[in-house]
Amino acid sequence: MSLFPYLENLTPKSFETTWNSPSNIAFIKYWGKKGHQLPANPSLSMTLKECTSTTKVFFAPSDSLEVELFLEGIREDKFALKIKNYLLSLTDFPWLSRHSIRIETHNTFPHGTGIASSASGLSAFALCLTEYLFHLAPEKGDFFQTASFFSRLASGSACRSVYGGFTTWGKESDEYATPFEVHGDMKELKDTILVIDESEKKVSSTTGHGRMAEHFFAKARFDQARNHFGLMTSALQGGDFELMGEIMESEALSLHAMMMTSPTPYVLLKPNSLVAMEMIRAFRQETKLPLYFTLDAGPNLHLIYPQDQSHKIQTFIHHELSPLSLKVIEDERGEGPRKC
Ligand code: PMV
């Protein structure tokens, strides 16, 4: 039985809804799974404001499962198949396979810029699905917890996007994410994204997670992540920027170190990723200003700093760092998804 027995046997109907949902950036990384899409270690992220997906879903009863998906108006059979396989994997909810589903989705950031669209796109889809389930079910639980659960089964990191501000996953529950309250000084954080390379990743995150299963350093990495998680939560609750930044950078480098030392090693960083990291550390030493970096599973840097010190930091980013990148995306802590 699933966590949501009252959603297990419902009758398909026609329904249509639209949600806008943001991407998120992990300060403590989820890298490695256990069981069915459960995290090997707790993670913590900040929900973004500008990098979002708006997704409209039409559900209609049908004898078999059919999914059509349009991204920026263009039919994308590859993504439609991913959603179809995801729905088929929800074996506790077999009635979901009796639908014809049409999805129309748009991103605020161009697809293929190296900004993960899976967290925003799949959480937006899961929010639409949850609204449909709640429309049909006579008994209901917590809406966002349910949406986080369904997001997680589509893409782990997506489960943290259903709440604004900061969220954790794998501490209170492995099944869904939970909002996390931070110190007042940590509430207005900026995230300037340096897009250093836009090409599609050579190795997908799914493959990367899989390689942790046989990884020589897996246990040490999961221990490190748990330790970092404790330090990061104290830093965020205590308003300690230096500790937050130190742990955040260590997490980013550990994530990439895991890729470089995995059974089949690979490198996603580019020369300019390393140049930018060196320059950030030199700038910090010289000015004592709190500018820190983190990375996703790719070469692009997320530059994290407090809004109230953004003037000098942004001058440095735009004059010194932006020539290393193809483009710069300005983002910041966001308030979470909204129904359109
Ligand atoms: O959600 P997935 O399966 O695409 O994994 C993403 C993992 C990282 O983005 C590298 C880290 C994280 O916690 O978001």
GROMACS .gro file of C-alpha atoms and ligand atoms in nm:
model
  354
    1MET     CA    1   0.000   0.000   0.000
    2SER     CA    2   0.127   0.349  -0.080
    3LEU     CA    3   0.137   0.651   0.150
    4PHE     CA    4  -0.182   0.762  -0.024
    5PRO     CA    5  -0.428   0.468  -0.023
    6TYR     CA    6  -0.722   0.701  -0.094
    7LEU     CA    7  -0.569   0.786  -0.433
    8GLU     CA    8  -0.515   0.426  -0.541
    9ASN     CA    9  -0.846   0.351  -0.706
   10LEU     CA   10  -1.023   0.646  -0.865
   11THR     CA   11  -1.232   0.680  -1.181
   12PRO     CA   12  -1.080   0.877  -1.472
   13LYS     CA   13  -1.261   1.196  -1.576
   14SER     CA   14  -1.188   1.491  -1.803
   15PHE     CA   15  -0.987   1.763  -1.631
   16GLU     CA   16  -0.755   2.049  -1.728
   17THR     CA   17  -0.518   2.261  -1.519
   18THR     CA   18  -0.201   2.471  -1.539
   19TRP     CA   19   0.083   2.521  -1.287
   20ASN     CA   20   0.398   2.729  -1.288
   21SER     CA   21   0.685   2.570  -1.096
   22PRO     CA   22   1.047   2.675  -1.041
   23SER     CA   23   1.383   2.502  -1.062
   24ASN     CA   24   1.597   2.471  -0.747
   25ILE     CA   25   1.967   2.471  -0.668
   26ALA     CA   26   2.099   2.218  -0.416
   27PHE     CA   27   2.335   2.344  -0.144
   28ILE     CA   28   2.367   1.982  -0.021
   29LYS     CA   29   2.362   1.745  -0.316
   30TYR     CA   30   2.149   1.440  -0.377
   31TRP     CA   31   2.380   1.202  -0.563
   32GLY     CA   32   2.307   0.832  -0.530
   33LYS     CA   33   1.982   0.645  -0.469
   34LYS     CA   34   1.845   0.354  -0.272
   35GLY     CA   35   1.519   0.159  -0.314
   36HIS     CA   36   1.263   0.308  -0.549
   37GLN     CA   37   1.387   0.658  -0.618
   38LEU     CA   38   1.483   0.728  -0.256
   39PRO     CA   39   1.790   0.938  -0.171
   40ALA     CA   40   2.106   0.780  -0.029
   41ASN     CA   41   2.164   1.098   0.177
   42PRO     CA   42   1.966   1.405   0.284
   43SER     CA   43   1.980   1.711   0.056
   44LEU     CA   44   1.889   2.077   0.092
   45SER     CA   45   1.810   2.335  -0.175
   46MET     CA   46   1.699   2.689  -0.247
   47THR     CA   47   1.399   2.728  -0.477
   48LEU     CA   48   1.460   2.974  -0.761
   49LYS     CA   49   1.233   3.253  -0.882
   50GLU     CA   50   1.302   3.317  -1.250
   51CYS     CA   51   1.391   2.974  -1.392
   52THR     CA   52   1.044   2.820  -1.411
   53SER     CA   53   0.821   2.593  -1.624
   54THR     CA   54   0.456   2.659  -1.696
   55THR     CA   55   0.274   2.337  -1.774
   56LYS     CA   56  -0.082   2.283  -1.887
   57VAL     CA   57  -0.221   1.928  -1.869
   58PHE     CA   58  -0.542   1.787  -2.020
   59PHE     CA   59  -0.656   1.454  -1.875
   60ALA     CA   60  -0.924   1.248  -2.052
   61PRO     CA   61  -1.047   0.892  -1.989
   62SER     CA   62  -0.914   0.636  -2.238
   63ASP     CA   63  -0.880   0.256  -2.270
   64SER     CA   64  -0.501   0.275  -2.268
   65LEU     CA   65  -0.235   0.530  -2.173
   66GLU     CA   66  -0.154   0.786  -2.441
   67VAL     CA   67   0.070   1.087  -2.378
   68GLU     CA   68   0.139   1.379  -2.613
   69LEU     CA   69   0.381   1.655  -2.510
   70PHE     CA   70   0.452   1.994  -2.666
   71LEU     CA   71   0.755   2.193  -2.547
   72GLU     CA   72   0.742   2.559  -2.662
   73GLY     CA   73   0.472   2.447  -2.909
   74ILE     CA   74   0.687   2.173  -3.064
   75ARG     CA   75   0.586   1.809  -3.031
   76GLU     CA   76   0.849   1.618  -2.830
   77ASP     CA   77   0.795   1.242  -2.846
   78LYS     CA   78   1.106   1.169  -2.635
   79PHE     CA   79   0.969   1.366  -2.337
   80ALA     CA   80   0.618   1.225  -2.391
   81LEU     CA   81   0.765   0.874  -2.361
   82LYS     CA   82   0.940   0.971  -2.035
   83ILE     CA   83   0.609   1.087  -1.885
   84LYS     CA   84   0.436   0.775  -2.014
   85ASN     CA   85   0.699   0.549  -1.852
   86TYR     CA   86   0.677   0.752  -1.532
   87LEU     CA   87   0.298   0.706  -1.514
   88LEU     CA   88   0.333   0.333  -1.590
   89SER     CA   89   0.587   0.309  -1.305
   90LEU     CA   90   0.321   0.432  -1.057
   91THR     CA   91   0.195   0.078  -1.006
   92ASP     CA   92   0.010   0.168  -0.684
   93PHE     CA   93  -0.214   0.389  -0.901
   94PRO     CA   94  -0.298   0.157  -1.194
   95TRP     CA   95  -0.608   0.357  -1.293
   96LEU     CA   96  -0.373   0.637  -1.411
   97SER     CA   97  -0.295   0.419  -1.714
   98ARG     CA   98  -0.651   0.467  -1.838
   99HIS     CA   99  -0.596   0.820  -1.966
  100SER     CA  100  -0.517   1.016  -2.274
  101ILE     CA  101  -0.296   1.305  -2.162
  102ARG     CA  102  -0.188   1.615  -2.350
  103ILE     CA  103   0.088   1.833  -2.200
  104GLU     CA  104   0.184   2.183  -2.315
  105THR     CA  105   0.492   2.318  -2.141
  106HIS     CA  106   0.704   2.634  -2.161
  107ASN     CA  107   1.028   2.725  -1.982
  108THR     CA  108   1.142   3.078  -1.897
  109PHE     CA  109   1.497   2.966  -1.978
  110PRO     CA  110   1.581   2.825  -2.320
  111HIS     CA  111   1.588   2.445  -2.323
  112GLY     CA  112   1.941   2.312  -2.356
  113THR     CA  113   2.113   2.602  -2.180
  114GLY     CA  114   2.246   2.355  -1.928
  115ILE     CA  115   1.994   2.469  -1.667
  116ALA     CA  116   1.814   2.163  -1.536
  117SER     CA  117   1.457   2.183  -1.660
  118SER     CA  118   1.363   1.848  -1.504
  119ALA     CA  119   1.306   1.995  -1.155
  120SER     CA  120   1.076   2.271  -1.281
  121GLY     CA  121   0.907   2.076  -1.561
  122LEU     CA  122   0.843   1.757  -1.366
  123SER     CA  123   0.728   1.936  -1.048
  124ALA     CA  124   0.489   2.144  -1.264
  125PHE     CA  125   0.351   1.822  -1.415
  126ALA     CA  126   0.323   1.657  -1.069
  127LEU     CA  127   0.135   1.961  -0.934
  128CYS     CA  128  -0.116   1.932  -1.221
  129LEU     CA  129  -0.148   1.559  -1.153
  130THR     CA  130  -0.201   1.618  -0.780
  131GLU     CA  131  -0.468   1.880  -0.844
  132TYR     CA  132  -0.647   1.628  -1.067
  133LEU     CA  133  -0.618   1.355  -0.799
  134PHE     CA  134  -0.751   1.590  -0.532
  135HIS     CA  135  -1.036   1.689  -0.764
  136LEU     CA  136  -1.139   1.320  -0.789
  137ALA     CA  137  -1.062   1.189  -0.440
  138PRO     CA  138  -1.326   1.211  -0.166
  139GLU     CA  139  -1.051   1.199   0.099
  140LYS     CA  140  -0.747   1.425   0.072
  141GLY     CA  141  -0.413   1.469   0.247
  142ASP     CA  142  -0.164   1.756   0.233
  143PHE     CA  143  -0.160   1.892  -0.122
  144PHE     CA  144   0.207   1.996  -0.146
  145GLN     CA  145   0.334   1.688   0.035
  146THR     CA  146   0.145   1.474  -0.217
  147ALA     CA  147   0.278   1.683  -0.507
  148SER     CA  148   0.631   1.646  -0.369
  149PHE     CA  149   0.585   1.268  -0.349
  150PHE     CA  150   0.471   1.247  -0.714
  151SER     CA  151   0.749   1.487  -0.823
  152ARG     CA  152   1.010   1.272  -0.650
  153LEU     CA  153   0.903   0.963  -0.841
  154ALA     CA  154   0.953   1.157  -1.167
  155SER     CA  155   1.289   1.318  -1.076
  156GLY     CA  156   1.439   1.324  -0.727
  157SER     CA  157   1.545   1.689  -0.721
  158ALA     CA  158   1.198   1.796  -0.848
  159CYS     CA  159   1.044   1.703  -0.512
  160ARG     CA  160   1.219   2.003  -0.351
  161SER     CA  161   1.067   2.252  -0.599
  162VAL     CA  162   0.710   2.235  -0.467
  163TYR     CA  163   0.793   2.471  -0.178
  164GLY     CA  164   0.938   2.822  -0.188
  165GLY     CA  165   1.246   2.932   0.009
  166PHE     CA  166   1.456   2.642   0.132
  167THR     CA  167   1.361   2.274   0.144
  168THR     CA  168   1.514   1.953   0.269
  169TRP     CA  169   1.460   1.603   0.142
  170GLY     CA  170   1.573   1.286   0.319
  171LYS     CA  171   1.586   1.423   0.673
  172GLU     CA  172   1.223   1.427   0.787
  173SER     CA  173   1.117   1.192   0.507
  174ASP     CA  174   1.274   1.012   0.213
  175GLU     CA  175   0.936   1.006   0.038
  176TYR     CA  176   0.884   1.382  -0.004
  177ALA     CA  177   1.052   1.716   0.069
  178THR     CA  178   0.979   1.947   0.362
  179PRO     CA  179   1.006   2.328   0.389
  180PHE     CA  180   1.302   2.453   0.591
  181GLU     CA  181   1.303   2.784   0.783
  182VAL     CA  182   1.624   2.989   0.769
  183HIS     CA  183   1.765   3.293   0.954
  184GLY     CA  184   1.628   3.630   0.837
  185ASP     CA  185   1.968   3.726   0.686
  186MET     CA  186   1.959   3.418   0.462
  187LYS     CA  187   1.622   3.498   0.309
  188GLU     CA  188   1.734   3.733   0.034
  189LEU     CA  189   1.996   3.529  -0.152
  190LYS     CA  190   2.081   3.591  -0.516
  191ASP     CA  191   2.181   3.322  -0.763
  192THR     CA  192   2.356   3.446  -1.078
  193ILE     CA  193   2.404   3.156  -1.318
  194LEU     CA  194   2.711   3.158  -1.542
  195VAL     CA  195   2.622   2.946  -1.844
  196ILE     CA  196   2.967   2.823  -1.945
  197ASP     CA  197   2.856   2.552  -2.184
  198GLU     CA  198   2.514   2.476  -2.332
  199SER     CA  199   2.572   2.137  -2.487
  200GLU     CA  200   2.375   1.836  -2.367
  201LYS     CA  201   2.542   1.641  -2.085
  202LYS     CA  202   2.757   1.347  -2.200
  203VAL     CA  203   2.637   1.143  -1.902
  204SER     CA  204   2.283   1.187  -1.769
  205SER     CA  205   2.205   1.234  -1.398
  206THR     CA  206   2.024   0.898  -1.400
  207THR     CA  207   2.345   0.727  -1.512
  208GLY     CA  208   2.547   0.932  -1.260
  209HIS     CA  209   2.324   0.825  -0.970
  210GLY     CA  210   2.357   0.466  -1.090
  211ARG     CA  211   2.736   0.484  -1.083
  212MET     CA  212   2.727   0.565  -0.711
  213ALA     CA  213   2.598   0.212  -0.647
  214GLU     CA  214   2.937   0.060  -0.730
  215HIS     CA  215   3.146   0.361  -0.629
  216PHE     CA  216   3.461   0.296  -0.426
  217PHE     CA  217   3.401   0.616  -0.224
  218ALA     CA  218   3.021   0.585  -0.190
  219LYS     CA  219   3.008   0.526   0.185
  220ALA     CA  220   3.254   0.807   0.255
  221ARG     CA  221   3.054   1.040   0.029
  222PHE     CA  222   2.720   0.961   0.198
  223ASP     CA  223   2.882   1.014   0.540
  224GLN     CA  224   3.025   1.344   0.422
  225ALA     CA  225   2.687   1.457   0.286
  226ARG     CA  226   2.515   1.375   0.619
  227ASN     CA  227   2.780   1.568   0.807
  228HIS     CA  228   2.757   1.860   0.563
  229PHE     CA  229   2.379   1.856   0.595
  230GLY     CA  230   2.404   1.913   0.972
  231LEU     CA  231   2.657   2.193   0.926
  232MET     CA  232   2.454   2.356   0.648
  233THR     CA  233   2.131   2.357   0.848
  234SER     CA  234   2.312   2.526   1.143
  235ALA     CA  235   2.474   2.778   0.909
  236LEU     CA  236   2.140   2.868   0.747
  237GLN     CA  237   1.956   2.887   1.078
  238GLY     CA  238   2.235   3.081   1.247
  239GLY     CA  239   2.293   3.327   0.958
  240ASP     CA  240   2.656   3.209   0.917
  241PHE     CA  241   2.748   3.296   0.558
  242GLU     CA  242   3.104   3.180   0.578
  243LEU     CA  243   3.011   2.831   0.695
  244MET     CA  244   2.728   2.811   0.442
  245GLY     CA  245   2.963   2.906   0.158
  246GLU     CA  246   3.244   2.677   0.265
  247ILE     CA  247   3.012   2.374   0.282
  248MET     CA  248   2.831   2.468  -0.039
  249GLU     CA  249   3.157   2.482  -0.239
  250SER     CA  250   3.280   2.159  -0.085
  251GLU     CA  251   2.952   1.990  -0.186
  252ALA     CA  252   2.984   2.111  -0.546
  253LEU     CA  253   3.342   1.985  -0.573
  254SER     CA  254   3.256   1.652  -0.405
  255LEU     CA  255   2.972   1.597  -0.654
  256HIS     CA  256   3.214   1.639  -0.945
  257ALA     CA  257   3.486   1.441  -0.768
  258MET     CA  258   3.238   1.150  -0.751
  259MET     CA  259   3.193   1.169  -1.129
  260MET     CA  260   3.568   1.182  -1.190
  261THR     CA  261   3.634   0.882  -0.965
  262SER     CA  262   3.332   0.669  -1.056
  263PRO     CA  263   3.385   0.316  -1.199
  264THR     CA  264   3.358   0.466  -1.549
  265PRO     CA  265   3.504   0.810  -1.483
  266TYR     CA  266   3.381   1.124  -1.657
  267VAL     CA  267   3.433   1.499  -1.634
  268LEU     CA  268   3.155   1.752  -1.687
  269LEU     CA  269   3.353   2.063  -1.585
  270LYS     CA  270   3.502   2.284  -1.856
  271PRO     CA  271   3.827   2.486  -1.835
  272ASN     CA  272   3.630   2.808  -1.776
  273SER     CA  273   3.441   2.648  -1.485
  274LEU     CA  274   3.778   2.608  -1.308
  275VAL     CA  275   3.899   2.957  -1.404
  276ALA     CA  276   3.579   3.109  -1.262
  277MET     CA  277   3.614   2.912  -0.934
  278GLU     CA  278   3.972   3.036  -0.890
  279MET     CA  279   3.867   3.395  -0.960
  280ILE     CA  280   3.580   3.375  -0.710
  281ARG     CA  281   3.811   3.249  -0.438
  282ALA     CA  282   4.069   3.522  -0.513
  283PHE     CA  283   3.795   3.790  -0.514
  284ARG     CA  284   3.668   3.666  -0.179
  285GLN     CA  285   4.014   3.669  -0.025
  286GLU     CA  286   4.082   4.020  -0.150
  287THR     CA  287   3.747   4.185  -0.072
  288LYS     CA  288   3.613   3.964   0.212
  289LEU     CA  289   3.275   3.978   0.032
  290PRO     CA  290   3.053   3.666   0.063
  291LEU     CA  291   3.043   3.537  -0.295
  292TYR     CA  292   3.034   3.156  -0.323
  293PHE     CA  293   2.976   2.907  -0.605
  294THR     CA  294   2.795   2.582  -0.649
  295LEU     CA  295   2.741   2.348  -0.945
  296ASP     CA  296   2.476   2.111  -1.071
  297ALA     CA  297   2.569   1.801  -1.268
  298GLY     CA  298   2.722   2.022  -1.540
  299PRO     CA  299   2.985   2.289  -1.607
  300ASN     CA  300   2.774   2.596  -1.520
  301LEU     CA  301   2.833   2.790  -1.200
  302HIS     CA  302   2.559   2.916  -0.967
  303LEU     CA  303   2.696   3.222  -0.785
  304ILE     CA  304   2.532   3.266  -0.446
  305TYR     CA  305   2.550   3.592  -0.246
  306PRO     CA  306   2.332   3.811  -0.025
  307GLN     CA  307   2.112   4.070  -0.192
  308ASP     CA  308   2.228   4.351   0.041
  309GLN     CA  309   2.589   4.313  -0.074
  310SER     CA  310   2.507   4.263  -0.439
  311HIS     CA  311   2.640   4.592  -0.578
  312LYS     CA  312   3.017   4.524  -0.571
  313ILE     CA  313   2.967   4.152  -0.627
  314GLN     CA  314   2.758   4.207  -0.940
  315THR     CA  315   3.015   4.454  -1.078
  316PHE     CA  316   3.278   4.179  -1.039
  317ILE     CA  317   3.051   3.916  -1.195
  318HIS     CA  318   2.962   4.128  -1.495
  319HIS     CA  319   3.311   4.265  -1.561
  320GLU     CA  320   3.533   3.972  -1.471
  321LEU     CA  321   3.332   3.650  -1.478
  322SER     CA  322   3.079   3.702  -1.753
  323PRO     CA  323   3.348   3.699  -2.032
  324LEU     CA  324   3.411   3.335  -1.931
  325SER     CA  325   3.049   3.243  -2.003
  326LEU     CA  326   2.811   3.223  -2.298
  327LYS     CA  327   2.539   3.398  -2.101
  328VAL     CA  328   2.443   3.505  -1.753
  329ILE     CA  329   2.101   3.437  -1.595
  330GLU     CA  330   1.995   3.645  -1.294
  331ASP     CA  331   1.795   3.453  -1.039
  332GLU     CA  332   1.726   3.455  -0.666
  333ARG     CA  333   1.536   3.280  -0.389
  334GLY     CA  334   1.173   3.234  -0.497
  335GLU     CA  335   0.836   3.182  -0.336
  336GLY     CA  336   0.756   2.845  -0.498
  337PRO     CA  337   0.499   2.723  -0.747
  338ARG     CA  338   0.168   2.889  -0.831
  339LYS     CA  339  -0.148   2.773  -0.998
  340CYS     CA  340  -0.217   2.968  -1.318
  341PMV     O1  341   1.688   1.491  -0.988
  341PMV     P1  342   1.795   1.427  -1.065
  341PMV     O2  343   1.781   1.280  -1.071
  341PMV     O3  344   1.813   1.493  -1.200
  341PMV     O4  345   1.934   1.449  -0.985
  341PMV     C1  346   1.992   1.576  -0.976
  341PMV     C2  347   2.105   1.578  -0.882
  341PMV     C3  348   2.179   1.709  -0.869
  341PMV     O5  349   2.116   1.814  -0.939
  341PMV     C4  350   2.320   1.696  -0.924
  341PMV     C5  351   2.191   1.745  -0.721
  341PMV     C6  352   2.064   1.788  -0.655
  341PMV     O6  353   2.048   1.754  -0.537
  341PMV     O7  354   1.983   1.860  -0.716
   0.00000   0.00000   0.00000
